[in-house]
Coordinates of C-alpha atoms (C1' of nucleotides) in Angstrom, one line a residue:
Chain A
M1491 CA 1.0 -2.0 6.6
D1492 CA -0.4 -1.2 10.0
A1493 CA -2.4 -4.1 11.5
F1494 CA -3.0 -5.1 7.9
F1495 CA -5.6 -7.9 8.3
A1496 CA -7.6 -6.1 10.9
S1497 CA -7.5 -2.8 9.1
V1498 CA -8.9 -4.4 5.9
E1499 CA -11.8 -5.7 7.9
L1500 CA -12.4 -2.2 9.5
L1501 CA -12.7 -0.8 6.0
R1502 CA -15.6 -3.2 5.4
Y1503 CA -17.1 -2.7 8.9
P1504 CA -16.4 0.9 9.9
Q1505 CA -18.7 0.4 12.9
L1506 CA -16.0 -1.7 14.5
K1507 CA -13.5 1.2 14.5
G1508 CA -11.9 1.7 17.9
L1509 CA -13.2 -1.7 19.2
P1510 CA -10.9 -4.7 19.9
V1511 CA -10.9 -6.8 16.8
V1512 CA -8.9 -10.0 16.3
I1513 CA -8.5 -11.8 13.0
G1514 CA -7.9 -15.5 13.0
G1515 CA -9.4 -19.0 13.2
A1516 CA -10.5 -21.1 10.3
R1517 CA -13.0 -19.2 8.1
R1518 CA -15.4 -22.1 8.0
A1519 CA -15.3 -22.5 11.8
V1520 CA -15.8 -18.8 12.5
D1521 CA -18.6 -18.4 10.0
E1522 CA -20.3 -21.4 11.5
A1523 CA -20.0 -20.0 14.9
L1524 CA -21.5 -16.7 13.7
R1525 CA -24.4 -18.5 12.2
A1526 CA -24.9 -20.6 15.4
A1527 CA -25.1 -17.3 17.3
Q1528 CA -27.8 -16.2 14.9
G1529 CA -25.7 -13.2 13.9
E1530 CA -25.8 -11.8 10.4
R1531 CA -22.1 -11.2 9.8
A1532 CA -22.5 -7.8 8.3
L1533 CA -24.9 -6.6 11.0
R1534 CA -24.1 -8.2 14.3
F1535 CA -20.7 -9.0 15.6
I1536 CA -20.0 -11.6 18.1
P1537 CA -17.5 -11.0 20.9
V1538 CA -15.1 -13.9 21.1
A1539 CA -16.4 -15.0 24.5
D1540 CA -20.0 -15.2 23.3
F1541 CA -19.3 -18.0 20.9
P1542 CA -21.2 -21.1 21.9
R1543 CA -18.8 -23.8 22.7
L1544 CA -16.0 -21.6 21.4
K1545 CA -13.4 -24.2 21.8
D1546 CA -15.2 -26.5 19.4
Y1547 CA -15.1 -23.8 16.7
V1548 CA -11.9 -21.9 17.1
G1549 CA -10.0 -24.0 19.6
R1550 CA -7.1 -24.5 17.2
G1551 CA -7.0 -21.1 15.7
V1552 CA -4.4 -18.5 16.3
I1553 CA -4.6 -14.7 15.8
T1554 CA -3.0 -13.4 12.7
T1555 CA -3.6 -9.7 13.5
A1556 CA -5.1 -7.8 16.4
S1557 CA -6.4 -4.3 16.0
Y1558 CA -4.6 -1.6 18.1
A1559 CA -7.5 -1.5 20.5
A1560 CA -7.2 -5.3 21.1
R1561 CA -3.4 -4.9 21.6
Q1562 CA -4.2 -2.8 24.7
F1563 CA -5.4 -6.0 26.3
G1564 CA -2.2 -7.9 25.7
V1565 CA -3.6 -9.7 22.7
G1566 CA -1.3 -10.2 19.8
S1567 CA -0.5 -12.2 16.7
A1568 CA 0.4 -15.9 16.9
M1569 CA -1.6 -16.1 20.2
G1570 CA -4.1 -18.9 20.4
L1571 CA -7.7 -17.6 20.2
M1572 CA -8.6 -19.4 23.4
K1573 CA -6.1 -17.3 25.3
A1574 CA -7.2 -14.1 23.6
A1575 CA -10.8 -14.9 24.7
R1576 CA -9.6 -15.0 28.3
L1577 CA -7.5 -11.8 28.0
C1578 CA -10.2 -9.8 26.2
P1579 CA -13.6 -11.5 26.2
Q1580 CA -15.3 -8.5 24.5
A1581 CA -12.9 -8.8 21.5
I1582 CA -14.7 -9.3 18.2
V1583 CA -13.4 -12.2 16.1
L1584 CA -13.5 -12.3 12.3
P1585 CA -12.0 -14.9 10.0
V1586 CA -9.2 -14.2 7.6
D1587 CA -10.5 -13.3 4.1
F1588 CA -7.5 -14.3 2.1
D1589 CA -8.9 -13.1 -1.2
E1590 CA -9.6 -9.7 0.2
I1591 CA -6.1 -9.6 1.8
R1592 CA -4.5 -10.5 -1.5
R1593 CA -6.5 -7.9 -3.3
F1594 CA -5.4 -5.1 -1.0
S1595 CA -1.8 -6.5 -1.0
R1596 CA -1.6 -6.2 -4.8
L1597 CA -3.2 -2.8 -4.7
F1598 CA -0.8 -1.2 -2.2
K1599 CA 2.3 -2.8 -3.9
R1600 CA 1.2 -1.5 -7.3
T1601 CA 0.7 2.0 -5.8
I1602 CA 4.3 1.9 -4.5
A1603 CA 5.7 0.5 -7.7
E1604 CA 4.2 3.4 -9.7
I1605 CA 6.1 5.9 -7.6
A1606 CA 9.3 3.9 -6.9
P1607 CA 9.8 0.9 -9.2
L1608 CA 12.5 -1.0 -7.3
V1609 CA 10.4 -2.9 -4.8
Q1610 CA 11.2 -6.1 -3.0
D1611 CA 8.4 -8.3 -1.7
R1612 CA 8.5 -9.3 2.0
G1613 CA 5.2 -11.1 2.3
V1614 CA 1.6 -9.8 2.0
D1615 CA 2.0 -6.7 4.1
E1616 CA 5.6 -5.5 3.8
V1617 CA 8.1 -4.4 1.2
Y1618 CA 11.6 -2.9 0.8
I1619 CA 11.8 0.1 -1.5
D1620 CA 15.0 1.4 -3.1
F1621 CA 14.9 5.3 -3.0
T1622 CA 18.3 5.7 -4.5
D1623 CA 17.4 6.5 -8.1
V1624 CA 13.9 7.8 -7.6
P1625 CA 13.7 11.5 -8.5
G1626 CA 13.4 13.5 -5.3
G1627 CA 14.1 10.3 -3.3
Q1628 CA 16.8 12.1 -1.2
R1629 CA 14.9 15.2 -0.2
E1630 CA 14.7 15.6 3.6
G1631 CA 16.6 12.3 3.9
G1632 CA 13.8 10.5 2.1
R1633 CA 10.9 11.9 4.2
V1634 CA 9.3 13.7 1.2
L1635 CA 9.1 10.5 -0.8
A1636 CA 7.9 8.4 2.2
R1637 CA 5.1 11.0 2.7
L1638 CA 4.1 10.7 -0.9
I1639 CA 4.0 6.9 -0.8
Q1640 CA 2.0 7.0 2.5
K1641 CA -0.5 9.4 1.0
S1642 CA -0.9 7.5 -2.2
I1643 CA -1.5 4.2 -0.4
F1644 CA -4.1 5.8 1.7
Q1645 CA -5.9 7.3 -1.3
A1646 CA -5.8 4.0 -3.2
T1647 CA -6.8 1.7 -0.3
G1648 CA -7.9 3.7 2.8
L1649 CA -5.1 2.0 4.7
T1650 CA -2.2 3.4 6.7
C1651 CA 1.4 2.2 6.8
S1652 CA 4.6 3.0 8.6
V1653 CA 7.8 3.8 6.8
G1654 CA 11.4 3.6 7.9
V1655 CA 14.0 5.3 5.7
A1656 CA 17.7 4.4 6.3
P1657 CA 20.9 3.7 4.4
N1658 CA 20.2 -0.1 4.2
K1659 CA 17.4 -2.7 4.6
L1660 CA 18.4 -3.8 8.1
L1661 CA 18.2 -0.2 9.5
A1662 CA 15.1 0.7 7.4
K1663 CA 13.3 -2.3 8.9
M1664 CA 14.2 -1.2 12.5
A1665 CA 13.3 2.4 11.7
S1666 CA 9.9 1.4 10.4
E1667 CA 9.0 0.2 14.0
F1668 CA 9.9 3.5 15.6
D1669 CA 6.6 5.3 14.9
K1670 CA 3.6 3.1 14.5
P1671 CA 1.0 3.3 13.2
N1672 CA 1.0 5.8 10.3
G1673 CA 4.5 7.1 11.0
I1674 CA 7.7 7.9 9.2
S1675 CA 11.2 7.6 10.7
V1676 CA 14.3 8.7 9.0
L1677 CA 17.5 7.1 10.4
H1678 CA 21.0 8.3 9.4
E1679 CA 24.2 6.5 9.8
A1680 CA 25.2 8.9 12.6
D1681 CA 22.1 7.9 14.6
L1682 CA 23.4 4.3 15.2
Q1683 CA 24.7 4.9 18.7
S1684 CA 21.8 7.0 20.0
R1685 CA 18.9 5.2 18.4
I1686 CA 19.9 1.6 17.6
W1687 CA 22.4 0.6 20.3
P1688 CA 20.0 1.1 23.2
L1689 CA 17.5 -1.3 21.6
A1690 CA 17.2 -5.0 22.7
C1691 CA 19.0 -7.5 20.5
R1692 CA 15.7 -9.1 19.7
K1693 CA 14.8 -6.0 17.6
I1694 CA 17.2 -7.2 15.0
N1695 CA 15.5 -8.9 12.1
G1696 CA 17.0 -12.4 12.3
I1697 CA 17.5 -12.6 16.1
G1698 CA 14.7 -14.6 17.5
P1699 CA 13.8 -16.0 20.9
K1700 CA 16.6 -18.7 20.9
A1701 CA 19.4 -16.5 19.9
D1702 CA 18.2 -13.8 22.2
E1703 CA 18.2 -16.2 25.1
K1704 CA 21.7 -17.3 24.3
L1705 CA 22.9 -13.7 24.1
A1706 CA 21.2 -12.9 27.4
A1707 CA 23.0 -15.8 29.0
L1708 CA 26.3 -14.2 27.9
G1709 CA 25.2 -10.9 29.5
I1710 CA 24.4 -9.3 26.1
H1711 CA 21.1 -7.6 26.1
T1712 CA 21.3 -4.5 23.9
I1713 CA 22.5 -4.0 20.4
G1714 CA 25.2 -1.7 21.7
E1715 CA 26.5 -4.5 24.0
L1716 CA 26.5 -6.8 21.0
A1717 CA 28.5 -4.3 19.0
A1718 CA 31.0 -4.1 21.8
Q1719 CA 31.8 -7.8 21.5
D1720 CA 34.9 -9.1 19.8
R1721 CA 33.9 -10.7 16.5
Q1722 CA 35.9 -13.8 17.3
F1723 CA 34.0 -14.2 20.6
L1724 CA 30.7 -14.2 18.6
V1725 CA 32.0 -16.6 15.9
A1726 CA 33.2 -19.0 18.6
R1727 CA 29.7 -19.1 20.2
F1728 CA 27.3 -18.8 17.2
G1729 CA 29.3 -20.2 14.4
K1730 CA 31.3 -18.7 11.5
S1731 CA 28.3 -17.4 9.6
T1732 CA 25.9 -16.3 12.3
G1733 CA 28.6 -14.9 14.6
A1734 CA 30.1 -12.7 11.9
W1735 CA 26.6 -11.6 10.8
M1736 CA 25.7 -10.6 14.4
H1737 CA 28.8 -8.4 14.6
E1738 CA 27.9 -6.8 11.3
V1739 CA 24.3 -6.0 12.1
A1740 CA 25.2 -4.7 15.5
W1741 CA 27.2 -2.1 13.7
G1742 CA 24.3 -1.3 11.4
R1743 CA 26.0 -2.8 8.4
D1744 CA 24.0 -4.6 5.7
S1745 CA 25.0 -4.6 2.0
S1746 CA 22.1 -6.8 0.7
P1747 CA 20.5 -5.2 -2.3
V1748 CA 16.7 -4.6 -2.9
V1749 CA 15.9 -7.4 -5.3
M1750 CA 12.8 -7.5 -7.4
E1751 CA 12.7 -11.2 -8.5
S1752 CA 13.6 -14.4 -6.7
E1753 CA 13.1 -18.0 -7.7
P1754 CA 11.0 -20.1 -5.3
V1755 CA 12.9 -22.8 -3.3
S1756 CA 9.9 -24.8 -2.2
M1757 CA 6.1 -25.0 -2.3
S1758 CA 4.1 -26.7 0.4
R1759 CA 0.6 -27.3 1.8
E1760 CA -0.1 -28.3 5.4
T1761 CA -3.1 -28.6 7.6
T1762 CA -3.9 -28.9 11.3
F1763 CA -6.9 -31.2 11.9
E1764 CA -9.9 -30.1 13.9
R1765 CA -9.1 -33.0 16.2
D1766 CA -6.1 -35.2 16.6
L1767 CA -6.2 -38.2 14.2
H1768 CA -4.8 -41.7 14.6
A1769 CA -3.1 -43.4 11.6
V1770 CA -5.0 -46.6 12.1
R1771 CA -8.4 -45.6 13.6
D1772 CA -8.8 -42.6 11.3
K1773 CA -7.1 -44.1 8.3
A1774 CA -9.8 -43.1 5.7
E1775 CA -10.0 -39.5 6.9
L1776 CA -6.2 -39.1 7.0
G1777 CA -5.8 -40.7 3.6
A1778 CA -8.3 -38.3 2.0
I1779 CA -6.5 -35.3 3.6
F1780 CA -3.1 -36.6 2.5
T1781 CA -4.3 -37.0 -1.1
R1782 CA -5.8 -33.6 -1.1
L1783 CA -2.6 -32.0 0.1
C1784 CA -0.6 -33.7 -2.7
E1785 CA -3.1 -32.5 -5.3
Q1786 CA -2.9 -29.0 -4.0
V1787 CA 0.9 -29.0 -4.2
A1788 CA 0.7 -30.4 -7.7
A1789 CA -1.8 -27.7 -8.7
D1790 CA 0.4 -25.0 -7.2
L1791 CA 3.4 -26.3 -9.2
Q1792 CA 1.5 -26.5 -12.4
R1793 CA -0.1 -23.1 -12.0
K1794 CA 3.3 -21.5 -11.4
G1795 CA 5.2 -23.6 -13.9
Y1796 CA 7.6 -25.6 -11.8
V1797 CA 8.6 -29.2 -11.3
A1798 CA 10.1 -30.6 -8.1
K1799 CA 13.0 -33.0 -7.6
T1800 CA 12.4 -33.7 -3.9
I1801 CA 9.1 -34.4 -2.1
G1802 CA 8.8 -33.9 1.6
L1803 CA 6.4 -35.1 4.3
K1804 CA 5.8 -33.3 7.5
L1805 CA 3.8 -34.4 10.5
R1806 CA 3.2 -33.1 13.9
Y1807 CA 2.2 -35.3 16.8
D1808 CA -0.4 -34.5 19.5
D1809 CA 2.5 -33.5 21.8
F1810 CA 3.6 -30.9 19.1
R1811 CA 6.8 -32.6 18.2
S1812 CA 7.2 -32.7 14.5
V1813 CA 9.2 -34.8 12.1
T1814 CA 10.0 -34.5 8.4
R1815 CA 11.1 -37.0 5.7
D1816 CA 12.4 -36.2 2.2
Q1817 CA 12.5 -38.3 -0.9
T1818 CA 14.5 -37.3 -4.0
L1819 CA 12.9 -38.4 -7.3
A1820 CA 14.7 -39.7 -10.4
V1821 CA 12.9 -37.2 -12.5
A1822 CA 11.4 -33.9 -11.4
T1823 CA 7.6 -33.8 -11.4
D1824 CA 4.4 -31.7 -11.0
D1825 CA 2.1 -34.7 -11.1
G1826 CA -0.2 -35.4 -8.2
R1827 CA 0.1 -39.1 -8.4
A1828 CA 3.9 -39.0 -8.4
I1829 CA 3.9 -36.7 -5.5
R1830 CA 1.4 -38.9 -3.6
K1831 CA 3.6 -41.9 -4.3
A1832 CA 6.8 -40.2 -3.0
A1833 CA 5.1 -38.7 0.0
G1834 CA 3.6 -42.2 0.7
Q1835 CA 7.2 -43.6 0.7
C1836 CA 8.2 -40.9 3.2
L1837 CA 5.2 -41.9 5.4
K1838 CA 6.5 -45.4 5.7
R1839 CA 9.7 -44.2 7.3
V1840 CA 7.9 -42.3 10.2
P1841 CA 6.6 -43.7 13.5
L1842 CA 2.8 -43.6 13.4
A1843 CA 1.8 -45.0 16.9
Q1844 CA 1.1 -41.5 18.3
R1845 CA -1.9 -39.3 17.3
L1846 CA -1.3 -36.6 14.7
R1847 CA -2.4 -33.0 14.7
L1848 CA -0.9 -31.9 11.4
L1849 CA 0.0 -33.3 8.1
G1850 CA 2.0 -31.4 5.4
V1851 CA 3.4 -32.1 1.9
R1852 CA 6.3 -30.1 0.4
A1853 CA 7.8 -29.9 -3.1
G1854 CA 11.5 -28.8 -3.1
A1855 CA 14.5 -28.6 -5.4
L1856 CA 12.4 -26.8 -7.9
A1857 CA 13.1 -26.1 -11.5
K1858 CA 11.2 -24.1 -14.1
F1859 CA 9.0 -26.4 -16.1
E1860 CA 10.3 -26.7 -19.7
S1861 CA 7.3 -27.2 -22.0
T1862 CA 9.6 -28.0 -24.9
G1863 CA 10.8 -31.3 -23.5
V1864 CA 8.7 -34.5 -23.4
N1865 CA 8.4 -36.0 -19.9
A1866 CA 5.9 -37.5 -17.6
S1867 CA 4.8 -34.2 -16.1
S1868 CA 3.8 -32.7 -19.5
Q1869 CA 1.6 -35.7 -20.2
A1870 CA 0.1 -35.6 -16.7
A1871 CA -0.7 -31.9 -17.0
T1872 CA -3.6 -32.4 -19.3
P1873 CA -7.0 -32.0 -17.7
T1874 CA -8.0 -35.6 -18.5
A1875 CA -4.9 -37.1 -17.0
L1876 CA -5.3 -34.9 -14.0
S1877 CA -8.8 -35.8 -13.2
Q1878 CA -8.0 -39.4 -13.8
A1879 CA -5.2 -39.1 -11.4
A1880 CA -7.5 -37.6 -8.8
T1881 CA -9.9 -40.4 -9.2
D1882 CA -7.2 -43.0 -8.9
L1883 CA -5.9 -41.3 -5.8
T1884 CA -9.2 -41.2 -3.9
T1885 CA -10.3 -44.7 -4.8
N1886 CA -7.1 -46.8 -4.8
T1887 CA -3.9 -45.4 -3.4
T1888 CA -5.3 -43.7 -0.4
A1889 CA -6.6 -46.6 1.6
S1890 CA -3.5 -48.7 1.5
L1891 CA -1.1 -46.2 3.0
F1892 CA -2.6 -45.4 6.3
Chain B
dT466 C1' -4.5 -23.0 28.0
dC467 C1' -2.1 -24.2 24.4
dT468 C1' 0.4 -23.3 20.1
dG469 C1' -1.8 -21.6 11.7
dG470 C1' 0.2 -21.8 7.2
dG471 C1' 3.6 -20.6 3.9
dG472 C1' 8.1 -19.7 3.3
dT473 C1' 13.9 -19.2 3.7
dC474 C1' 18.2 -20.3 5.5
dC475 C1' 21.6 -22.8 8.3
dT476 C1' 23.9 -26.8 10.4
dA477 C1' 25.5 -31.2 10.6
dG478 C1' 26.3 -35.9 9.4
dG479 C1' 26.7 -39.5 6.0
dA480 C1' 27.3 -41.3 1.3
dC481 C1' 30.0 -41.1 -2.6
dC482 C1' 33.6 -39.5 -5.8
dC483 C1' 38.1 -37.9 -7.2
Chain C
dT1446 C1' 47.3 -51.5 8.4
dC1447 C1' 46.2 -46.9 8.7
dT1448 C1' 44.5 -42.9 6.9
dG1449 C1' 44.8 -37.3 3.2
dG1450 C1' 41.6 -33.5 1.7
dG1451 C1' 38.3 -31.7 -1.3
dG1452 C1' 33.6 -31.4 -3.3
dT1453 C1' 28.6 -32.4 -4.1
dC1454 C1' 24.3 -34.4 -2.9
dC1455 C1' 20.9 -35.9 0.3
dT1456 C1' 18.5 -35.9 4.6
dA1457 C1' 16.6 -34.2 9.3
dG1458 C1' 16.0 -30.8 12.3
dG1459 C1' 15.5 -26.2 13.8
dA1460 C1' 15.5 -21.0 13.9
dC1461 C1' 13.3 -17.4 12.1
dC1462 C1' 10.1 -14.3 9.4
dC1463 C1' 5.5 -12.5 7.7

DNA sequence: TCTGGGGTCCTAGGACCC
DNA sequence: TCTGGGGTCCTAGGACCC
């Protein structure tokens, strides 16, 4: 989907069309800022630089999506809002409306599935589609079907998307970047040398800043240069698995299928505080946040029907270094109290002298919850037990750990 | 000037067992 | 006294993606 989060907001507020719009920041914080500026959200829009004491409101926010007009100013996703304000003071900032995003996400995916049923999820705004067995899927190299999908999505949602059609997922993903927004690119195997090899290695899905830097240090900048390397040379420098993979993808080879279903590996909740907190001085506040995160993870597990065998803790210090600790349980659980206890054990193994900016709780080693067996989690899953657990957590357990 | 939240996968070392 | 290969599980950190 093209500039998905921003495009969804433009549907609601068409008067913003063509203007630089950035989506990001905490919803509560941005709403508060809008109120403080005495702007009715639907009527008046506040440029990012007009926010009173902007830093207090959105200082820790990052941009999830920038409209194409905003991108002209060098503003892009993952950039801090403070930096965006400097680059483009007239940009209009709106909070992420996750409910609305999920609604449009489901809508566009359903629209695709009605046309081509074999669809793999790749997050809220992206999918892989297998054209192989779709009637007419091969006409004009897939362009006809791509056009139909584009048109149907636009009719259902009013949103545009960009489509890449290729012999495999690796190449399709790269092709989808060729003609944005609202474009279709068809890439054939024979186009590898002319259209893929001139691209930077960084364009490969899976080669990030670190690998790119390492490749650059070896004098390898383009995918063609990567393809020219001896496989053994890459294996020696990047390891057996990554080295071999790099050689494969440089030659446009990817045999991974489009898969509809996959089991989750972990579920987590984390939060960055509005200000850095200290384990001793802000004990009560941290304890309450910690408990809430554990309860959220427990609720997520229960809602989706999973139990976790390992519980993990993550924290990030004020200097942005982060540490993690894991604890494996004797019995898998989805109970808030058990998660809180295990995460509390993890917390004891971590240095707490430095101020914290983030706290997170993770449930891993998941298994489908079997309702037939009798275990601790099935008992704890009753509403009464849960609310009791919540009470216990906030009153007792919390205070002692920080 | 700083840097969200939710994920997956890989590596590497150590414990432990056969 | 010195010293095998597996294999699995657990833990910590980090790269990467949307």
